[in-house]
Short mmCIF file of C-alpha atoms and ligand atoms in Angstrom, two decimals:
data_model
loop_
_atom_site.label_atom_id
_atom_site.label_comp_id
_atom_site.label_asym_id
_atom_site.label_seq_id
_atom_site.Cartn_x
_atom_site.Cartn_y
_atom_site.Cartn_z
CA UNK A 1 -72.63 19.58 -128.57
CA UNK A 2 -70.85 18.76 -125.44
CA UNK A 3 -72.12 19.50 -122.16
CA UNK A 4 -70.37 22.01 -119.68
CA UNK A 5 -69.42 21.51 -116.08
CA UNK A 6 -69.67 23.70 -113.38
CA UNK A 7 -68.35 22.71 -110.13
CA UNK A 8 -70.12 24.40 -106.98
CA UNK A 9 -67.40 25.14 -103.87
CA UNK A 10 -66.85 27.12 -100.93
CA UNK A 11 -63.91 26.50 -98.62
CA UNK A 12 -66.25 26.23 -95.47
CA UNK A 13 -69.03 23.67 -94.69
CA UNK A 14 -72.37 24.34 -94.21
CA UNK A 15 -72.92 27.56 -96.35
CA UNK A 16 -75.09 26.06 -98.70
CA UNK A 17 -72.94 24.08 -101.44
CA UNK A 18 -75.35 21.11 -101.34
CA UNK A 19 -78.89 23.47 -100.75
CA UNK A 20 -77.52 25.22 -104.22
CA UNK A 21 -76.04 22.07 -106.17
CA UNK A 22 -80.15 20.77 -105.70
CA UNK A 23 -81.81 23.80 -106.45
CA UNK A 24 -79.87 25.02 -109.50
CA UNK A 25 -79.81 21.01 -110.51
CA UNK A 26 -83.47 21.42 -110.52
CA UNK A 27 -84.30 25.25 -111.75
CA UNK A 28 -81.86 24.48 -115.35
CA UNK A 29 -83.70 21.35 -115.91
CA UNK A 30 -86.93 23.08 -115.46
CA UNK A 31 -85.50 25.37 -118.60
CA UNK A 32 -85.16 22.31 -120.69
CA UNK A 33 -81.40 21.09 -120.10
CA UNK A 34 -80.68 17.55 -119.53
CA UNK A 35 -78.94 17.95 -116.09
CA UNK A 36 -76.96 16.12 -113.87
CA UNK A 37 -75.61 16.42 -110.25
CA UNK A 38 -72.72 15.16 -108.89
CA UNK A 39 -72.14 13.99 -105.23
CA UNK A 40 -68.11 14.76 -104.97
CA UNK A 41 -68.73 14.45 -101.03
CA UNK A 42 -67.36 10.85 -100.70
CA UNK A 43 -68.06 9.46 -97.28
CA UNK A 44 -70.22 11.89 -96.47
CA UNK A 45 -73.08 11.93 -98.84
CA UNK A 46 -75.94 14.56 -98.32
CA UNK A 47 -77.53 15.48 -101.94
CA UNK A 48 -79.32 12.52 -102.04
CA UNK A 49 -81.41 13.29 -99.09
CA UNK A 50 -81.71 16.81 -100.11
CA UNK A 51 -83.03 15.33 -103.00
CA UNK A 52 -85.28 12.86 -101.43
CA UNK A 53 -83.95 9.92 -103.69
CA UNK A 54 -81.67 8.37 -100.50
CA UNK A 55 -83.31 4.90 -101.35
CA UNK A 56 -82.74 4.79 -104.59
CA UNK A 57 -79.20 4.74 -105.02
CA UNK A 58 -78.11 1.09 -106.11
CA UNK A 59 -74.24 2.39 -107.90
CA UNK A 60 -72.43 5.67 -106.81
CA UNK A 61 -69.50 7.84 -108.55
CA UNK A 62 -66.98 5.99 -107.25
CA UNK A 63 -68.59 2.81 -109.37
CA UNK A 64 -68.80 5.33 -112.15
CA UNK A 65 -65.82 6.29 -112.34
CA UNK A 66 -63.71 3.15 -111.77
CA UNK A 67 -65.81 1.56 -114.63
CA UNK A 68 -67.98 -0.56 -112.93
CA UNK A 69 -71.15 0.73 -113.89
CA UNK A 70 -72.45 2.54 -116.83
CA UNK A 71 -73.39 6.14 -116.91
CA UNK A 72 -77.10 5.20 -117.24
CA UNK A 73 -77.10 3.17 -114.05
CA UNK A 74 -75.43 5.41 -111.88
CA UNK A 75 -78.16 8.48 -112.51
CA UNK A 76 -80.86 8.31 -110.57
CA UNK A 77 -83.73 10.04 -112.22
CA UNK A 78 -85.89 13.18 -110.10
CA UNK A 79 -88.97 12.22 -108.83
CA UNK A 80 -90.09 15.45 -110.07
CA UNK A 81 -88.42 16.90 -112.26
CA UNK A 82 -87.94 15.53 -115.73
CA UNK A 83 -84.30 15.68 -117.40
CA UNK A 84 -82.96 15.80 -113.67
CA UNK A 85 -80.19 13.41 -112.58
CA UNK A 86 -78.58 12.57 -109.52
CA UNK A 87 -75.21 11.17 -109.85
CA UNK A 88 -74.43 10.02 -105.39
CA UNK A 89 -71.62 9.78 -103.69
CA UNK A 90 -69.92 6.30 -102.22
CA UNK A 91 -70.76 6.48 -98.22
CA UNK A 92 -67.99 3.52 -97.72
CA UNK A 93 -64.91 4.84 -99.43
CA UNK A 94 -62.84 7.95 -98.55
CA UNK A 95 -61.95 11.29 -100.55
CA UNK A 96 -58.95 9.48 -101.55
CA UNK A 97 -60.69 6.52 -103.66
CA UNK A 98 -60.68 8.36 -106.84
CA UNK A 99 -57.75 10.18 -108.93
CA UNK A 100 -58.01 13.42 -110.64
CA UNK A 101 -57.51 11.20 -113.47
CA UNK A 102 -60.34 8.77 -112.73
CA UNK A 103 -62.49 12.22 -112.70
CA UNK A 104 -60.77 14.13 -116.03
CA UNK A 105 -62.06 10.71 -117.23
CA UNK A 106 -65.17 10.91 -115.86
CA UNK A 107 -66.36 14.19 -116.82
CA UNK A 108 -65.27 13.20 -120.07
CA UNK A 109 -68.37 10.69 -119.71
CA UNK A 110 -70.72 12.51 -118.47
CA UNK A 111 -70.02 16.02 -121.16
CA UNK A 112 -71.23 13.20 -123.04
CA UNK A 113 -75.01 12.26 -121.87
CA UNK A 114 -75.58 15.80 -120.05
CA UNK A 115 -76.18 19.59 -121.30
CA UNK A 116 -74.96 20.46 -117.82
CA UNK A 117 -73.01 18.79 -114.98
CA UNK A 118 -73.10 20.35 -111.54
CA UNK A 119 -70.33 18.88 -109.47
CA UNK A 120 -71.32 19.57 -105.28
CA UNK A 121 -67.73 19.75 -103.78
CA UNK A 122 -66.49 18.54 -100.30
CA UNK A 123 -65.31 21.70 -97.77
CA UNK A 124 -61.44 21.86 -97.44
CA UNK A 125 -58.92 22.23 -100.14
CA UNK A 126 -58.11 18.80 -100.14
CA UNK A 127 -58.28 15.89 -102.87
CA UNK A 128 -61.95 15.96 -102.65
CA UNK A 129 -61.79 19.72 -104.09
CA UNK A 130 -58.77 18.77 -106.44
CA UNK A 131 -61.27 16.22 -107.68
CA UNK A 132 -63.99 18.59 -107.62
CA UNK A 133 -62.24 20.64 -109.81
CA UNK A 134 -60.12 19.19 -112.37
CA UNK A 135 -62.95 18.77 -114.82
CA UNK A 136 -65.22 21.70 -114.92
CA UNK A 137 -65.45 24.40 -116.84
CA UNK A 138 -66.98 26.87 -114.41
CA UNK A 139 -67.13 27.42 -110.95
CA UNK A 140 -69.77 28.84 -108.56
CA UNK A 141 -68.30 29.90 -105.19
CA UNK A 142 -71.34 29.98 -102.15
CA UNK A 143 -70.37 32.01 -99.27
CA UNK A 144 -72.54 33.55 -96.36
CA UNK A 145 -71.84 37.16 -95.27
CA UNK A 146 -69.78 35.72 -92.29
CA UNK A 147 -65.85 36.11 -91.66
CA UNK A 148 -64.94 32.69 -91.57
CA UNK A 149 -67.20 32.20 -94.39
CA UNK A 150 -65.26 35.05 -96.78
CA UNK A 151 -62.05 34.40 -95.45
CA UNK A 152 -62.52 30.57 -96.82
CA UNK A 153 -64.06 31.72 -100.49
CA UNK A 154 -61.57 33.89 -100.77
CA UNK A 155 -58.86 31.31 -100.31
CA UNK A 156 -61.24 28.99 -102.54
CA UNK A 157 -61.05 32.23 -105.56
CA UNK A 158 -57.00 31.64 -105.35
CA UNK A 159 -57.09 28.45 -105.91
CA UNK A 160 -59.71 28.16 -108.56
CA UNK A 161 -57.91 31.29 -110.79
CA UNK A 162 -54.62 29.01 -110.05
CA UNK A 163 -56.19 26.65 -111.91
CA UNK A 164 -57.62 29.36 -114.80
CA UNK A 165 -61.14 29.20 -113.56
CA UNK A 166 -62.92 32.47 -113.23
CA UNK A 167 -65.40 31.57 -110.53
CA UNK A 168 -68.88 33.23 -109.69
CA UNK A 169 -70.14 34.61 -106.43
CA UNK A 170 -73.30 33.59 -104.97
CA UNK A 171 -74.06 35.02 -101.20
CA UNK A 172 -76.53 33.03 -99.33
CA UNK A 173 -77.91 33.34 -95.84
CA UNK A 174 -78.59 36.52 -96.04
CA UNK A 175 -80.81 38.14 -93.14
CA UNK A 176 -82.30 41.59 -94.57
CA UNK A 177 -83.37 42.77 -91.26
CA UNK A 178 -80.04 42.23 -89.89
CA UNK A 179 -77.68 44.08 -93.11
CA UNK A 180 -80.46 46.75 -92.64
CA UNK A 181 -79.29 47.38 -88.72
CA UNK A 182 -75.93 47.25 -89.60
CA UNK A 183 -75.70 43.81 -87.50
CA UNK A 184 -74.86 41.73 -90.40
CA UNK A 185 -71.88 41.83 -93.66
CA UNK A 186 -73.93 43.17 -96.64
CA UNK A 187 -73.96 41.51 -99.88
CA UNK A 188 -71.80 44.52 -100.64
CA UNK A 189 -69.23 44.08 -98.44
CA UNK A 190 -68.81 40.58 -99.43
CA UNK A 191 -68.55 41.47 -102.99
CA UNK A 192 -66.24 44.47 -101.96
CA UNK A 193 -64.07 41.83 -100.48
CA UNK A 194 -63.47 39.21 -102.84
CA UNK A 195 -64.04 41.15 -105.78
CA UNK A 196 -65.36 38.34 -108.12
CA UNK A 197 -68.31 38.44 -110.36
CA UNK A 198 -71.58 38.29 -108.56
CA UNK A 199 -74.16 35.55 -109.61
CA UNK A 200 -76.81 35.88 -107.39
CA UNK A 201 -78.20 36.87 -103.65
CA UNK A 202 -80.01 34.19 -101.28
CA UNK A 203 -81.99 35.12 -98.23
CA UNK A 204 -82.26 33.08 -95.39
CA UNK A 205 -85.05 31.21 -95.85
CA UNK A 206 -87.54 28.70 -93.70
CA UNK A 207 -88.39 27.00 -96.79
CA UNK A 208 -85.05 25.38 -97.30
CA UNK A 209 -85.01 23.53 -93.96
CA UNK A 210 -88.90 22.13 -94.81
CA UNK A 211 -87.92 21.06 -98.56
CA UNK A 212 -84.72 19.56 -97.12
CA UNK A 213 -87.02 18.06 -94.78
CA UNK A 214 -89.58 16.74 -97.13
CA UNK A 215 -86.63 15.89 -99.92
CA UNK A 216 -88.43 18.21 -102.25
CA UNK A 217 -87.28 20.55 -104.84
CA UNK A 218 -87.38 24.43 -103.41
CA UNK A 219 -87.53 25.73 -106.85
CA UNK A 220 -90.70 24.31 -107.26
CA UNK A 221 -92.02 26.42 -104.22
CA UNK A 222 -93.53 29.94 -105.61
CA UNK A 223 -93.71 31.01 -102.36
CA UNK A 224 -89.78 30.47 -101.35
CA UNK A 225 -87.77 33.37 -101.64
CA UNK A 226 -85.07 31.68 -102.02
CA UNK A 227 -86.54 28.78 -104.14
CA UNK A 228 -86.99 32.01 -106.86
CA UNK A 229 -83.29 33.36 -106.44
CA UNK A 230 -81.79 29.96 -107.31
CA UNK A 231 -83.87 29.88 -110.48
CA UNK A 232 -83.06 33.07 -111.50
CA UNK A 233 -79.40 32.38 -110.84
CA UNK A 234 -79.52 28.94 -112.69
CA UNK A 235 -80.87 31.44 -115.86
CA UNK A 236 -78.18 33.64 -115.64
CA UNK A 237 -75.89 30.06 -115.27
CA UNK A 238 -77.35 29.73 -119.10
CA UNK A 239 -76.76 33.23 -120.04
CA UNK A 240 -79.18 34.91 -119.70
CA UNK A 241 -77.80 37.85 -118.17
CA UNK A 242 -80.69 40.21 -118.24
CA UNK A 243 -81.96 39.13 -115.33
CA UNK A 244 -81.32 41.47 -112.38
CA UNK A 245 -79.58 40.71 -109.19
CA UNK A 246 -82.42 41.76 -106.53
CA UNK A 247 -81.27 43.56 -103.47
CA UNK A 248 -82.34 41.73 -100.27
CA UNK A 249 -82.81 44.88 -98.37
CA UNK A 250 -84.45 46.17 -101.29
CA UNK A 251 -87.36 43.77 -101.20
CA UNK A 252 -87.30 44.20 -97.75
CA UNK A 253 -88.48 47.81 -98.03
CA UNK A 254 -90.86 46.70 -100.77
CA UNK A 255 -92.67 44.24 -98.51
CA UNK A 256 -92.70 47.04 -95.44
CA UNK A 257 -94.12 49.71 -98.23
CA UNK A 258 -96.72 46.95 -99.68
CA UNK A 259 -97.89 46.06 -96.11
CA UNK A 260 -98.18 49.71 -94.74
CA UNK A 261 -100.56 50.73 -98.09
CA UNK A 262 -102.50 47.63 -97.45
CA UNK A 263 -103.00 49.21 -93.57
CA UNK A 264 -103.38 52.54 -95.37
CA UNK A 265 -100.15 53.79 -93.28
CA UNK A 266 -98.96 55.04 -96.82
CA UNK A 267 -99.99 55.90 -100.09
CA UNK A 268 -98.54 53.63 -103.32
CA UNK B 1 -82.46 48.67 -65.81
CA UNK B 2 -79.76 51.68 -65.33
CA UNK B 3 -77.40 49.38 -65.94
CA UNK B 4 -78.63 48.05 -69.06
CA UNK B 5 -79.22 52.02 -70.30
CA UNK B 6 -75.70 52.56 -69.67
CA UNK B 7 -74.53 49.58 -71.68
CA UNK B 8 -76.85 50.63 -74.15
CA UNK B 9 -75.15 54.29 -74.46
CA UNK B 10 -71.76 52.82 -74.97
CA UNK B 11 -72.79 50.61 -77.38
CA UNK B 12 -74.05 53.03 -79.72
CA UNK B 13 -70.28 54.46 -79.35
CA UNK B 14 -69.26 51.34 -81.51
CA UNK B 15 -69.21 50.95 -84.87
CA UNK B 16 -71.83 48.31 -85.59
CA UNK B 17 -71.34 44.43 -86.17
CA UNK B 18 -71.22 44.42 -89.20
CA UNK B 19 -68.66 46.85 -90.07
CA UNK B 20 -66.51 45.20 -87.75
CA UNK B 21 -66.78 42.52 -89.34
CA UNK B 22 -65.36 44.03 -92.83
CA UNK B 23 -62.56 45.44 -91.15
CA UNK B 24 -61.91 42.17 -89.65
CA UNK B 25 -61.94 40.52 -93.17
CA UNK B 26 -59.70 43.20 -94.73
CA UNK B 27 -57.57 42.41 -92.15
CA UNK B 28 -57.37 38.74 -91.71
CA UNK B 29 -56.78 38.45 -95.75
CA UNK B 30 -53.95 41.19 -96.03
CA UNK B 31 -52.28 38.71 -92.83
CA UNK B 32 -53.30 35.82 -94.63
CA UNK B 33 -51.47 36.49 -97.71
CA UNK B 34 -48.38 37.57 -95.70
CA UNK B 35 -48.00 34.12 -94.53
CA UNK B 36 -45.43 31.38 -95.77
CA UNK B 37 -44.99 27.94 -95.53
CA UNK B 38 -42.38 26.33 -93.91
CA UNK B 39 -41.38 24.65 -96.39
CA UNK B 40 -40.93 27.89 -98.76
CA UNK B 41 -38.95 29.50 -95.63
CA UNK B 42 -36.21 25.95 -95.71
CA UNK B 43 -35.72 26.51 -99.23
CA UNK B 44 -35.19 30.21 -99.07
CA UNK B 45 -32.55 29.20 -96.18
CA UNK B 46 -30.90 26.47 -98.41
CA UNK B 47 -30.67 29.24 -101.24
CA UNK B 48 -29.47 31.76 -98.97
CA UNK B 49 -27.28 29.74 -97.48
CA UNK B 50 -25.68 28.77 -100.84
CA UNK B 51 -25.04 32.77 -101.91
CA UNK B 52 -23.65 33.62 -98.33
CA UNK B 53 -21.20 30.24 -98.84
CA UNK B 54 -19.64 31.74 -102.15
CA UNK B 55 -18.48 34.99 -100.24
CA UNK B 56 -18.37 33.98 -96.65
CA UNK B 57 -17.50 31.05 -94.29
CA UNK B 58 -20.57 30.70 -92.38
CA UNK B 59 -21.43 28.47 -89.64
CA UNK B 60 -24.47 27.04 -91.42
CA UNK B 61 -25.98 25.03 -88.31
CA UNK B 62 -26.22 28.51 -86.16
CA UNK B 63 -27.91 30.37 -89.16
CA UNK B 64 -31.43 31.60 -88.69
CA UNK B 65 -34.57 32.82 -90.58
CA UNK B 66 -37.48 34.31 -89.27
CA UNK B 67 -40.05 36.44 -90.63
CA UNK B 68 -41.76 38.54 -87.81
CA UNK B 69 -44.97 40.88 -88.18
CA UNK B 70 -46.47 44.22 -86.92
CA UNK B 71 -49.41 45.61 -87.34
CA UNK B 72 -48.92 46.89 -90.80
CA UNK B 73 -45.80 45.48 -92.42
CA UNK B 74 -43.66 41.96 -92.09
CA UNK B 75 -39.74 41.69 -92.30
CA UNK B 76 -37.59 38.92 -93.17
CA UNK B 77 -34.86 38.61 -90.62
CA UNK B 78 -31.72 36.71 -91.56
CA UNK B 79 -29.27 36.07 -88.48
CA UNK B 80 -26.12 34.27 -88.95
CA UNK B 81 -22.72 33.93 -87.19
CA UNK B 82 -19.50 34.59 -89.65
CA UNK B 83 -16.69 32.92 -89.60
CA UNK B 84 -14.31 34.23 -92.03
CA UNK B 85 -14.56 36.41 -95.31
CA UNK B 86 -12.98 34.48 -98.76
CA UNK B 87 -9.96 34.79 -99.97
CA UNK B 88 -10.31 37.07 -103.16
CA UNK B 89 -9.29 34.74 -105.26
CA UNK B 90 -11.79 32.13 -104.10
CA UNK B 91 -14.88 34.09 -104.71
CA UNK B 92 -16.58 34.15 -108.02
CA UNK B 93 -16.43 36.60 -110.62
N1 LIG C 301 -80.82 30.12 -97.74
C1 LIG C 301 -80.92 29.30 -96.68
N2 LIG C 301 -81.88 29.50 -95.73
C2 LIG C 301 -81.98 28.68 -94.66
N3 LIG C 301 -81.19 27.62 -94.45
C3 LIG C 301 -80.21 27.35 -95.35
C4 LIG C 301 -80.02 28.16 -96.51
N4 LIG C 301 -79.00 27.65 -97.22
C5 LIG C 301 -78.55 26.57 -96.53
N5 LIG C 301 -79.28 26.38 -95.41
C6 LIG C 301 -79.09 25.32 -94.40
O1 LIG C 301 -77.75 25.35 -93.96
C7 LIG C 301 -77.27 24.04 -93.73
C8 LIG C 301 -76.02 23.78 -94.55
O2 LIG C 301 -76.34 23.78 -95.92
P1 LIG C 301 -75.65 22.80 -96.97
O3 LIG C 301 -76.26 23.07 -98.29
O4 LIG C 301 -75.72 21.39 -96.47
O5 LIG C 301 -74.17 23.34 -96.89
P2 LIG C 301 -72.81 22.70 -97.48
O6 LIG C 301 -73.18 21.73 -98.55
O7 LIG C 301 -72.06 23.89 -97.99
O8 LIG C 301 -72.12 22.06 -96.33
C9 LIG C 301 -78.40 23.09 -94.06
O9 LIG C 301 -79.05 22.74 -92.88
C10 LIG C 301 -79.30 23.92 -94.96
O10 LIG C 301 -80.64 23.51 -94.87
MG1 LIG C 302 -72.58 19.64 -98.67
#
């Protein structure tokens, strides 16, 4: 059976494209898939250090894809994680280097060798996300509950149902304390908004800036909130839809109600 | 310390952040998807420009096309000088 792609996108920078490409890379080859994840970020490679596998790479996806190197020597295997593969970007070339024929090509290849293909996109809607795109099946848009943020995604949705692409809403950064005091968008809002399908809820998390530090998987991490939303997201990724979508401010009152019987303040 | 109750009390008068935010959103994508390209308005102009030529002499050069905005709706304004109607028996059928 052939593999499926799912590209991972945003619009905006820095909401967490790259943080989610890692984690769900690692949380659906902790299932059992044969995974790998795509650097589309020419120029401007991060997922390798994410990863912690920056001095590994030896050939990148531009190499792939213009034929120079085999599929096998462009995936660098996890360190971890078994069945996880990290396909990097080029740092030299630009986002204009490869064709959105060099990549139909390409994920031809790799539907090939992988059960799943996550492809992290560039920001802008440029010929890095043209690239980004042309080849996957699916499509997971990140957005934080900011207005820049939703504006972009939403911008991103048009583009991606242009192209007959249903796309997938995951909301990260989220600061309970903050949608509780009415300070911050709600996960609701955002949904409200863009009205897409709804994948999955992130909190904002310390633990993401220490395994991005360390180059370690988050997923791994128990104790990560949002380590355990990305593998339940990557689940529902595979279909398994039972899983429910845990309200942030939800938990929130769970931990307040678990710490206040612990004090005795309240009876469980 | 007075001063900072006051600004307190008036804030409270606001609706918070994060609704503002939403209405912001709304906003910004309803204006968003009012917006087009200049290169949609030139060939709207040529078009138009073409239609007006079958009935009308026109002085093309002067002719103008702008699409302005308020709050809540956005019109297409089409401005142009006429020079003389067509003969009846020029214009089409
Ligand atoms: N849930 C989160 N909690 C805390 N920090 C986060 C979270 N998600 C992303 N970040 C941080 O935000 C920054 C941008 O994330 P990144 O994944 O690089 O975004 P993108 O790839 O969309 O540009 C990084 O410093 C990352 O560590
Ligand atoms: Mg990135």
């Amino acid at each position: 059976m052939e593999g499926k792609i799912i590209v991972i996108t945003s619009g905006k920078g820095g909401v967490g494209k790259t943080t989610a490409t890692a984690a769900l890379g690692a949380a659906i080859a902790l299932e059992g898939k044969r995974v790998a994840v795509v650097d589309m970020d020419i120029g401007l490679r991060n997922l390798d250090v994410v990863m912690g596998l920056e001095n590994r790479i030896v050939f990148n996806v531009v190499d792939l894809a213009k034929g120079r190197c085999k599929v096998r020597q462009a995936s660098i295997k996890d360190r971890r994680i078994e069945n996880l593969f990290l396909i990097p970007a080029s740092q030299s070339d630009n986002k204009t280097a490869l064709s959105t024929d060099d990549m139909v090509r390409l994920c031809k290849k790799l539907r090939q060798e992988f059960d799943v293909v996550l492809i992290d996109c560039p920001a802008g809607i440029e010929q890095g996300f043209e690239n980004s795109v042309i080849g996957a099946d699916e499509a997971v848009v990140v957005c934080t509950p900011e207005v820049s943020a939703v504006r972009d995604a939403d911008r991103i949705i048009g583009l991606l149902y242009a192209r007959s692409i249903t796309p997938k809403l995951i909301v990260n950064r989220i600061v309970p304390r903050l949608v509780a005091s009415g300070d911050m968008l709600s996960h609701k809002d955002v949904v409200d908004v863009l009205s897409i399908e709804l994948i999955g809820l992130v909190c904002m998390d310390d633990f993401v800036i220490t395994s991005t530090n360390t180059g370690t998987p988050i997923v791994l991490d128990r104790d990560s909130r949002a380590g355990q939303a990305f593998r339940r997201i990557a689940a529902r990724l595979l279909g398994n839809t039972e899983i429910p979508i845990v309200d942030p401010l939800e938990d929130l009152k769970g931990f307040w109600n678990r710490i206040s019987s612990k004090i005795g303040l309240r009876k469980t | 310390m007075l001063n900072n109750f006051f600004s307190k009390m008036f804030k409270e008068k606001e609706a918070p952040p994060g609704e503002v935010a939403k209405k912001r959103l709304q906003f910004a994508l309803v204006y968003d998807k009012l917006e087009v390209s200049d290169e949609m308005l030139q060939n709207l102009q040529n078009d138009i420009v073409d239609v007006l030529s079958k009935y009308f002499e026109i002085d093309k050069a002067s002719l103008r096309l702008d699409i302005t905005r308020q709050e809540d709706l956005s019109a297409l304004v089409l401005n142009t000088p006429i020079i003389a109607a067509k003969k009846r028996g020029q214009a089409p059928k």
